[in-house]
Coordinates of N, CA and C in Angstrom, one line a residue:
X52 N 88.0 83.0 44.9 CA 89.0 81.8 45.1 C 88.5 80.8 45.7
X53 N 88.8 79.8 45.5 CA 88.7 78.6 46.1 C 89.7 78.1 47.1
X54 N 88.9 77.6 48.3 CA 90.0 77.4 49.5 C 90.9 76.2 49.1
X55 N 92.0 76.4 49.5 CA 93.2 74.9 49.3 C 93.4 74.2 50.4
X56 N 92.2 73.9 51.2 CA 92.4 73.3 52.4 C 92.9 71.7 52.1
X57 N 92.2 71.2 51.0 CA 92.9 69.7 50.7 C 94.2 69.7 50.1
X58 N 94.5 70.6 49.5 CA 96.0 70.7 48.7 C 96.8 70.7 50.4
X59 N 96.6 71.7 51.0 CA 97.6 71.7 52.5 C 97.5 70.3 52.9
X60 N 96.6 69.8 53.1 CA 96.4 68.5 53.7 C 97.5 67.4 53.0
X61 N 97.2 67.4 51.4 CA 98.0 66.6 50.9 C 99.7 66.9 50.9
X62 N 99.9 68.4 50.8 CA 101.3 68.8 51.1 C 101.9 68.1 52.4
X63 N 101.1 68.2 53.5 CA 101.3 67.7 54.6 C 101.6 66.2 54.7
X64 N 100.7 65.5 54.3 CA 100.9 64.0 54.1 C 102.2 63.6 53.6
X65 N 102.0 64.4 52.0 CA 103.5 64.1 51.5 C 104.6 64.2 52.2
X66 N 104.9 65.4 53.2 CA 106.2 65.7 53.8 C 106.3 65.1 55.0
X67 N 104.9 64.5 55.3 CA 105.1 63.7 56.7 C 105.6 62.1 56.5
X68 N 105.0 61.9 55.3 CA 105.3 60.5 54.9 C 106.9 60.2 54.2
X69 N 107.3 61.4 53.9 CA 109.0 61.6 53.1 C 109.6 61.7 54.5
X70 N 109.6 62.7 55.2 CA 110.5 62.8 56.3 C 109.7 63.5 57.8
X71 N 108.8 63.2 57.9 CA 108.2 63.5 59.4 C 108.9 62.6 60.3
X72 N 108.4 63.1 61.5 CA 108.9 62.4 62.7 C 108.0 61.7 63.4
X73 N 106.7 61.9 63.3 CA 105.6 61.3 63.8 C 104.6 61.0 62.8
X74 N 105.2 60.3 61.7 CA 103.9 59.5 60.8 C 103.2 58.7 61.4
X75 N 101.9 58.9 61.3 CA 101.1 57.8 62.0 C 101.4 56.2 61.6
X76 N 102.1 56.0 60.7 CA 102.4 54.5 60.0 C 103.7 54.1 60.4
X77 N 104.5 55.1 61.1 CA 105.6 54.5 61.4 C 106.9 55.5 61.0
X78 N 108.0 54.7 60.8 CA 109.2 55.8 60.4 C 109.0 56.3 58.7
X79 N 109.6 57.4 58.7 CA 109.1 57.9 57.4 C 110.4 57.5 56.3
X80 N 110.2 57.7 55.1 CA 111.4 57.3 54.1 C 112.5 57.8 54.3
X81 N 112.8 58.8 54.8 CA 114.3 59.6 55.2 C 114.7 58.8 56.8
X82 N 113.7 58.4 57.6 CA 114.3 57.6 58.6 C 114.6 56.3 58.2
X83 N 114.1 55.6 57.4 CA 114.3 54.2 57.0 C 115.7 54.2 56.0
X84 N 115.8 55.2 55.5 CA 117.0 55.2 54.5 C 118.3 55.7 55.3
X85 N 118.1 56.2 56.4 CA 119.1 56.8 57.2 C 119.9 55.3 57.7
X86 N 119.2 54.0 58.0 CA 120.0 53.1 58.3 C 120.8 52.1 57.2
X87 N 120.5 52.5 56.0 CA 120.7 51.9 54.7 C 122.3 52.2 54.4
X88 N 123.4 51.0 54.2 CA 124.4 51.4 53.5 C 124.3 51.1 52.4
X89 N 125.4 51.6 51.9 CA 125.5 51.3 50.4 C 125.8 49.6 49.8
X90 N 126.3 49.2 50.7 CA 126.6 47.7 50.3 C 125.1 46.9 50.6
X91 N 124.2 47.4 51.6 CA 122.8 47.0 51.4 C 122.3 47.2 50.4
X92 N 122.4 48.8 50.2 CA 121.4 49.4 48.7 C 121.5 48.5 48.0
X93 N 122.5 47.9 47.4 CA 122.6 47.2 46.1 C 122.3 45.4 45.9
X94 N 122.0 45.1 47.3 CA 121.9 43.5 47.5 C 120.2 43.5 47.3
X95 N 120.3 41.9 47.0 CA 118.9 41.7 46.6 C 118.9 40.3 47.6
X96 N 117.5 40.1 48.2 CA 117.3 39.3 49.0 C 117.0 38.0 48.5
X97 N 116.4 38.1 47.4 CA 116.1 36.8 46.1 C 116.2 37.0 45.1
X98 N 116.6 36.1 44.1 CA 116.2 36.5 42.6 C 115.0 37.0 42.4
X99 N 115.0 37.8 41.5 CA 113.8 38.4 41.0 C 113.0 39.2 41.9
X100 N 113.8 40.2 42.9 CA 113.5 40.8 43.7 C 114.1 42.1 43.6
X101 N 114.0 43.3 43.9 CA 114.4 44.6 43.9 C 115.2 44.9 44.8
X102 N 116.7 45.7 44.6 CA 117.5 45.9 45.7 C 116.7 47.5 46.4
X103 N 117.1 47.7 47.3 CA 116.7 48.8 48.1 C 117.3 50.1 47.0
X104 N 118.4 50.2 46.2 CA 118.7 51.1 45.4 C 117.7 51.4 44.1
X105 N 117.4 50.1 43.6 CA 116.4 50.0 42.8 C 114.7 50.8 43.2
X106 N 114.5 50.5 44.5 CA 113.4 51.1 45.0 C 113.3 52.3 45.2
X107 N 114.7 52.8 45.7 CA 114.6 54.4 45.6 C 114.6 54.7 44.4
X108 N 115.3 54.5 43.3 CA 115.4 55.1 41.7 C 113.8 55.1 41.6
X109 N 113.1 54.1 41.9 CA 111.5 53.9 41.2 C 110.7 55.0 42.1
X110 N 111.2 55.3 43.4 CA 110.4 55.9 44.3 C 110.6 57.8 43.5
X111 N 112.0 57.6 43.3 CA 112.2 58.9 42.6 C 111.9 59.4 41.3
X112 N 111.5 58.2 40.4 CA 110.9 58.3 39.1 C 109.4 58.7 39.1
X113 N 108.6 58.0 39.9 CA 107.3 58.4 40.2 C 107.0 59.8 40.5
X114 N 108.0 60.2 41.6 CA 107.7 61.5 41.9 C 107.9 62.8 40.7
X115 N 109.0 62.0 39.7 CA 109.2 63.1 38.7 C 108.1 62.9 37.8
X116 N 107.8 61.5 37.7 CA 106.3 61.6 36.8 C 105.2 62.6 37.4
X117 N 105.0 62.7 38.4 CA 104.0 63.4 39.1 C 104.3 65.2 39.0
X118 N 105.6 65.5 39.0 CA 105.9 66.7 38.5 C 105.5 67.0 37.0
X119 N 106.0 66.1 36.2 CA 106.0 66.4 34.9 C 104.3 66.5 34.5
X120 N 103.6 65.7 35.2 CA 102.3 65.8 34.7 C 101.5 66.7 35.4
X121 N 102.0 67.4 36.3 CA 101.4 68.7 37.0 C 102.0 69.6 36.0
X122 N 102.8 69.7 35.3 CA 103.5 70.8 34.6 C 102.7 70.5 33.0
X123 N 102.0 69.6 32.9 CA 101.1 69.5 31.5 C 101.7 68.6 30.7
X124 N 102.6 67.8 31.0 CA 103.4 67.1 29.9 C 102.6 65.6 29.7
X125 N 101.9 65.7 28.7 CA 100.8 64.4 28.4 C 101.8 63.3 28.2
X126 N 102.5 63.2 27.4 CA 103.6 62.5 26.6 C 104.5 61.4 27.7
X127 N 105.2 62.4 28.8 CA 106.0 61.7 29.8 C 105.5 60.5 30.3
X128 N 105.9 59.1 30.3 CA 106.0 57.9 30.8 C 107.0 57.4 31.6
X129 N 106.6 56.4 32.0 CA 107.7 55.5 32.6 C 107.5 54.1 32.2
X130 N 107.8 53.6 31.0 CA 107.2 52.4 30.6 C 108.4 51.4 30.5
X131 N 109.6 51.7 30.5 CA 110.7 50.7 30.4 C 111.0 50.7 31.6
X132 N 111.7 49.2 32.0 CA 112.2 49.0 33.4 C 113.3 49.8 33.8
X133 N 114.2 50.2 32.7 CA 115.5 51.2 33.0 C 114.9 52.5 33.6
X134 N 113.8 52.9 33.1 CA 113.2 54.5 33.8 C 112.2 54.1 34.9
X135 N 111.8 52.7 35.1 CA 110.8 52.6 36.2 C 111.9 52.1 37.6
X136 N 112.8 51.3 37.2 CA 114.1 50.8 38.5 C 115.1 51.0 38.3
X137 N 115.7 51.6 37.0 CA 116.7 51.9 36.8 C 117.7 51.0 36.2
X138 N 119.0 50.9 35.9 CA 120.1 50.1 35.3 C 121.1 50.1 36.2
X139 N 120.9 49.8 37.3 CA 121.8 49.9 38.7 C 122.7 48.6 38.7
X140 N 123.9 48.8 39.2 CA 125.0 47.9 39.5 C 124.7 47.2 40.6
X141 N 124.9 45.9 40.5 CA 124.8 45.1 42.1 C 125.4 45.6 43.2
X142 N 126.5 46.0 42.9 CA 127.5 47.0 44.1 C 127.2 48.3 44.0
X143 N 126.7 48.9 44.8 CA 126.5 50.3 44.9 C 127.7 50.9 45.9
X144 N 128.5 51.9 45.2 CA 129.5 52.1 46.1 C 128.9 53.9 46.8
X145 N 129.5 54.3 47.6 CA 129.2 55.6 48.3 C 128.5 56.7 47.5
X146 N 129.4 57.1 46.6 CA 129.0 58.0 45.9 C 127.7 58.0 44.9
X147 N 127.3 56.6 44.6 CA 125.9 56.1 44.0 C 125.2 56.2 44.8
X148 N 125.2 55.7 46.0 CA 124.2 55.9 47.2 C 123.8 57.1 47.6
X149 N 124.7 57.9 47.7 CA 124.4 59.6 48.0 C 123.8 60.0 46.8
X150 N 124.2 59.9 45.5 CA 123.5 60.3 44.5 C 122.1 60.0 44.7
X151 N 121.8 58.6 44.6 CA 120.4 57.9 44.7 C 119.5 59.0 45.6
X152 N 120.2 59.0 46.9 CA 119.5 59.6 48.1 C 118.9 60.9 47.6
X153 N 120.1 61.9 46.9 CA 119.9 62.9 46.7 C 118.9 63.0 45.4
X154 N 119.0 62.5 44.8 CA 117.8 62.6 43.4 C 116.5 62.1 44.1
X155 N 116.4 61.5 45.3 CA 115.2 61.2 45.8 C 114.7 62.6 46.9
X156 N 115.4 63.1 47.4 CA 115.2 64.6 47.8 C 115.1 65.7 47.0
X157 N 115.8 65.7 45.8 CA 115.5 66.6 45.3 C 114.1 66.5 44.3
X158 N 113.8 65.3 44.0 CA 112.4 65.1 43.6 C 111.1 65.3 44.4
X159 N 111.5 65.0 45.8 CA 110.5 65.5 46.8 C 110.3 66.9 46.8
X160 N 111.8 67.8 46.9 CA 111.2 69.5 46.8 C 110.7 69.8 45.5
X161 N 110.9 69.0 44.4 CA 110.1 69.6 42.9 C 108.8 69.1 43.2
X162 N 108.4 68.4 43.6 CA 106.9 67.8 43.7 C 106.2 68.9 44.8
X163 N 106.9 69.0 45.8 CA 106.2 70.2 46.7 C 106.0 71.6 46.2
X164 N 107.5 72.1 45.6 CA 107.4 73.2 44.9 C 106.5 73.4 43.7
X165 N 106.1 72.4 43.0 CA 104.9 72.2 42.0 C 103.9 72.4 42.8
X166 N 103.4 71.9 43.7 CA 102.3 71.8 44.4 C 102.1 73.6 45.0
X167 N 102.9 73.7 45.4 CA 102.9 75.4 45.9 C 102.7 76.4 45.3
X168 N 102.9 75.9 43.9 CA 102.4 76.9 42.9 C 100.9 77.2 42.4
X169 N 100.2 76.2 43.5 CA 98.7 76.1 43.4 C 98.2 77.0 44.2
X170 N 97.0 77.8 43.8 CA 96.1 78.6 44.5 C 95.0 78.0 45.3
X171 N 94.5 76.9 44.7 CA 93.3 76.4 45.1 C 93.2 74.8 45.0
X172 N 92.2 74.3 45.4 CA 91.7 72.8 45.4 C 91.4 72.3 43.8
X173 N 91.1 73.3 43.1 CA 90.1 73.1 42.0 C 90.8 72.1 41.0
X174 N 92.1 72.2 40.7 CA 92.8 71.2 39.9 C 93.0 70.0 40.4
X175 N 92.6 69.7 41.4 CA 92.7 68.3 42.0 C 91.8 67.6 41.5
X176 N 90.7 67.9 40.8 CA 89.6 67.4 40.3 C 89.8 67.2 38.9
X177 N 91.0 67.6 38.2 CA 91.0 67.7 36.9 C 91.9 66.5 36.6
X178 N 91.7 66.0 35.2 CA 92.2 64.6 34.9 C 93.7 64.8 34.7
X179 N 94.5 64.0 35.0 CA 95.9 63.8 34.5 C 96.3 63.9 33.0
X180 N 97.0 64.6 32.5 CA 97.3 64.7 31.2 C 97.8 63.4 30.7
X181 N 97.2 62.8 29.9 CA 97.4 61.4 29.4 C 97.2 60.4 30.0
X182 N 96.3 60.1 31.0 CA 95.7 59.4 32.0 C 94.2 59.5 32.2
X183 N 93.8 58.5 32.8 CA 92.2 58.8 33.3 C 91.9 58.7 34.6
X184 N 92.6 59.3 35.4 CA 92.3 59.5 36.8 C 92.9 61.1 37.2
X185 N 92.6 61.6 37.9 CA 92.6 63.1 38.5 C 93.7 63.2 39.3
X186 N 94.3 64.4 39.4 CA 95.5 64.6 40.0 C 95.2 64.3 41.7
X187 N 94.1 64.5 42.3 CA 93.9 63.8 43.6 C 94.3 62.5 43.8
X188 N 93.8 61.7 43.0 CA 94.5 60.3 42.7 C 95.6 60.0 42.6
X189 N 96.4 60.5 42.0 CA 97.9 60.8 41.6 C 98.6 61.0 42.9
X190 N 98.2 62.1 43.4 CA 98.8 62.6 44.6 C 98.6 61.6 45.7
X191 N 97.4 61.2 46.2 CA 97.2 60.2 47.2 C 98.3 58.8 46.9
X192 N 97.8 58.6 45.6 CA 98.7 57.3 45.0 C 100.3 57.5 45.5
X193 N 100.6 58.7 45.3 CA 102.4 58.9 45.6 C 102.6 58.5 47.2
X194 N 101.5 59.0 47.9 CA 102.0 58.9 49.3 C 101.6 57.4 49.7
X195 N 100.7 56.7 48.9 CA 100.5 55.1 49.6 C 101.9 54.4 48.7
X196 N 102.2 55.1 47.7 CA 103.1 54.3 47.0 C 104.4 54.6 47.9
X197 N 104.9 55.7 48.5 CA 105.9 55.9 49.8 C 105.9 54.8 50.9
X198 N 104.6 54.6 51.3 CA 104.5 54.0 52.5 C 104.6 52.4 52.1
X199 N 104.2 51.8 51.1 CA 104.4 50.6 50.7 C 105.9 50.2 50.4
X200 N 106.7 51.1 49.6 CA 108.2 50.8 49.5 C 108.8 51.2 50.5
X201 N 108.2 51.9 51.4 CA 109.2 52.1 52.7 C 109.1 50.9 53.3
X202 N 108.1 50.3 53.5 CA 107.8 48.9 54.3 C 108.8 48.1 53.6
X203 N 108.7 47.9 52.3 CA 109.8 46.9 51.6 C 110.8 46.8 51.9
X204 N 111.6 48.4 52.0 CA 113.0 48.7 52.3 C 113.2 48.2 53.7
X205 N 112.2 48.4 54.7 CA 112.5 47.8 56.0 C 112.8 46.5 56.2
X206 N 111.8 45.8 55.3 CA 112.1 44.4 55.2 C 113.3 43.9 54.7
X207 N 113.8 44.4 53.6 CA 114.9 44.2 53.0 C 116.3 44.3 53.9
X208 N 116.1 45.5 54.7 CA 117.3 45.7 55.7 C 117.1 44.6 56.7
X209 N 116.1 44.3 57.4 CA 116.2 43.5 58.3 C 116.8 41.8 57.8
X210 N 116.2 41.4 56.4 CA 116.8 40.6 55.8 C 117.9 40.0 55.7
X211 N 118.8 41.4 55.4 CA 120.1 41.6 55.0 C 120.9 41.5 56.3
X212 N 120.4 42.1 57.2 CA 121.3 42.2 58.4 C 121.3 41.3 59.7
X213 N 120.1 40.1 59.5 CA 120.0 39.0 60.5 C 119.5 37.8 60.1
X214 N 120.1 36.7 60.9 CA 119.7 35.7 60.5 C 118.4 35.5 61.4
X215 N 117.8 34.3 61.0 CA 117.0 33.6 62.1 C 117.5 33.6 63.5
X216 N 116.9 34.0 64.5 CA 117.5 34.3 65.9 C 118.1 35.4 66.6
X217 N 118.5 36.3 65.2 CA 118.9 37.4 65.6 C 120.3 37.9 65.5
X218 N 121.1 36.5 64.7 CA 122.5 36.8 64.7 C 122.8 37.6 63.4
X219 N 123.8 38.5 63.1 CA 124.2 38.9 62.1 C 124.7 38.1 61.1
X220 N 124.2 38.3 59.5 CA 125.0 37.4 58.4 C 126.2 37.8 58.3
X221 N 127.2 37.0 58.0 CA 128.6 37.1 57.8 C 128.6 37.1 56.1
X222 N 129.6 37.5 55.2 CA 129.6 37.5 53.8 C 129.5 36.1 53.4
X223 N 130.2 35.2 54.2 CA 130.3 33.9 53.8 C 128.9 33.6 53.5
X224 N 127.9 33.7 54.0 CA 126.7 33.5 54.0 C 125.5 34.0 52.9
X225 N 126.3 34.8 52.0 CA 125.8 35.7 51.1 C 125.7 34.8 49.8
X226 N 124.9 34.6 49.1 CA 125.0 33.9 47.6 C 125.0 35.0 46.6
X227 N 125.2 34.5 45.3 CA 125.4 35.3 44.3 C 124.5 36.5 44.1
X228 N 123.4 36.5 44.6 CA 122.4 37.5 44.5 C 122.5 38.7 45.5
X229 N 123.3 38.3 46.7 CA 123.5 39.2 47.8 C 122.4 38.9 48.6
X230 N 122.0 37.7 48.6 CA 121.0 37.1 49.7 C 121.4 36.0 50.7
X231 N 121.1 36.3 52.1 CA 121.8 35.0 52.8 C 120.7 34.1 52.9
X232 N 119.4 34.0 51.9 CA 118.9 32.8 51.8 C 118.8 31.9 50.9
X233 N 119.8 32.0 50.2 CA 120.2 31.0 48.9 C 119.0 31.3 47.5
X234 N 119.2 30.7 46.6 CA 118.7 31.0 45.6 C 117.7 29.4 45.2
X235 N 117.4 28.7 46.1 CA 116.8 27.4 45.7 C 115.3 27.5 45.8
X236 N 114.8 28.7 46.3 CA 113.3 28.9 46.2 C 112.7 29.5 45.1
X237 N 111.4 29.5 44.5 CA 110.7 30.2 43.5 C 110.4 31.3 44.2
X238 N 110.4 32.3 43.7 CA 110.0 33.6 44.1 C 109.3 34.3 43.1
X239 N 108.0 35.1 43.4 CA 107.4 35.8 42.4 C 108.2 37.3 42.1
X240 N 108.0 37.9 41.2 CA 108.7 39.4 41.1 C 107.6 40.4 41.2
X241 N 107.4 40.5 42.8 CA 106.6 41.6 43.3 C 107.6 42.6 43.6
X242 N 107.4 43.8 43.4 CA 108.0 45.1 43.9 C 107.2 45.7 44.8

């Protein structure tokens, strides 16, 4: 049997990034989401940007993608915007927000459970079904993906919570996109 040292490190990184208390990069996904209210989750900071709820849906979708690929599903894909970021309402209620957070948590558990089924590191060098990269690349990719979107969520939280100079926004300051910054500027559609 081949050792599973690398697999153990990957599982540790996945868990630390998701819910660790001492991640090297700062707050974990769970720590950052703890401060998000349902109202914040549905708002956009500008047109053509994603809401926190959409980012959480997106993070869940890509975890499910990893699980499906590890189960050998060559055809599973996330090609449409609805599968990638969801078709979520602009106003997120308590139930919807709780469901999104729960789905993210369950997808994390599924991913770790799927990895726990592996006895060694050998599969990490295999090509992901229907792709041209390895499981090693895919799994490190999901870790980086979490850090990237966690940073975005932190920025969105701050933007929705404070005006320049540190005072809180009032509902009167919010435009039709849920943003306190107005819609007069052009924005790229980065996610």
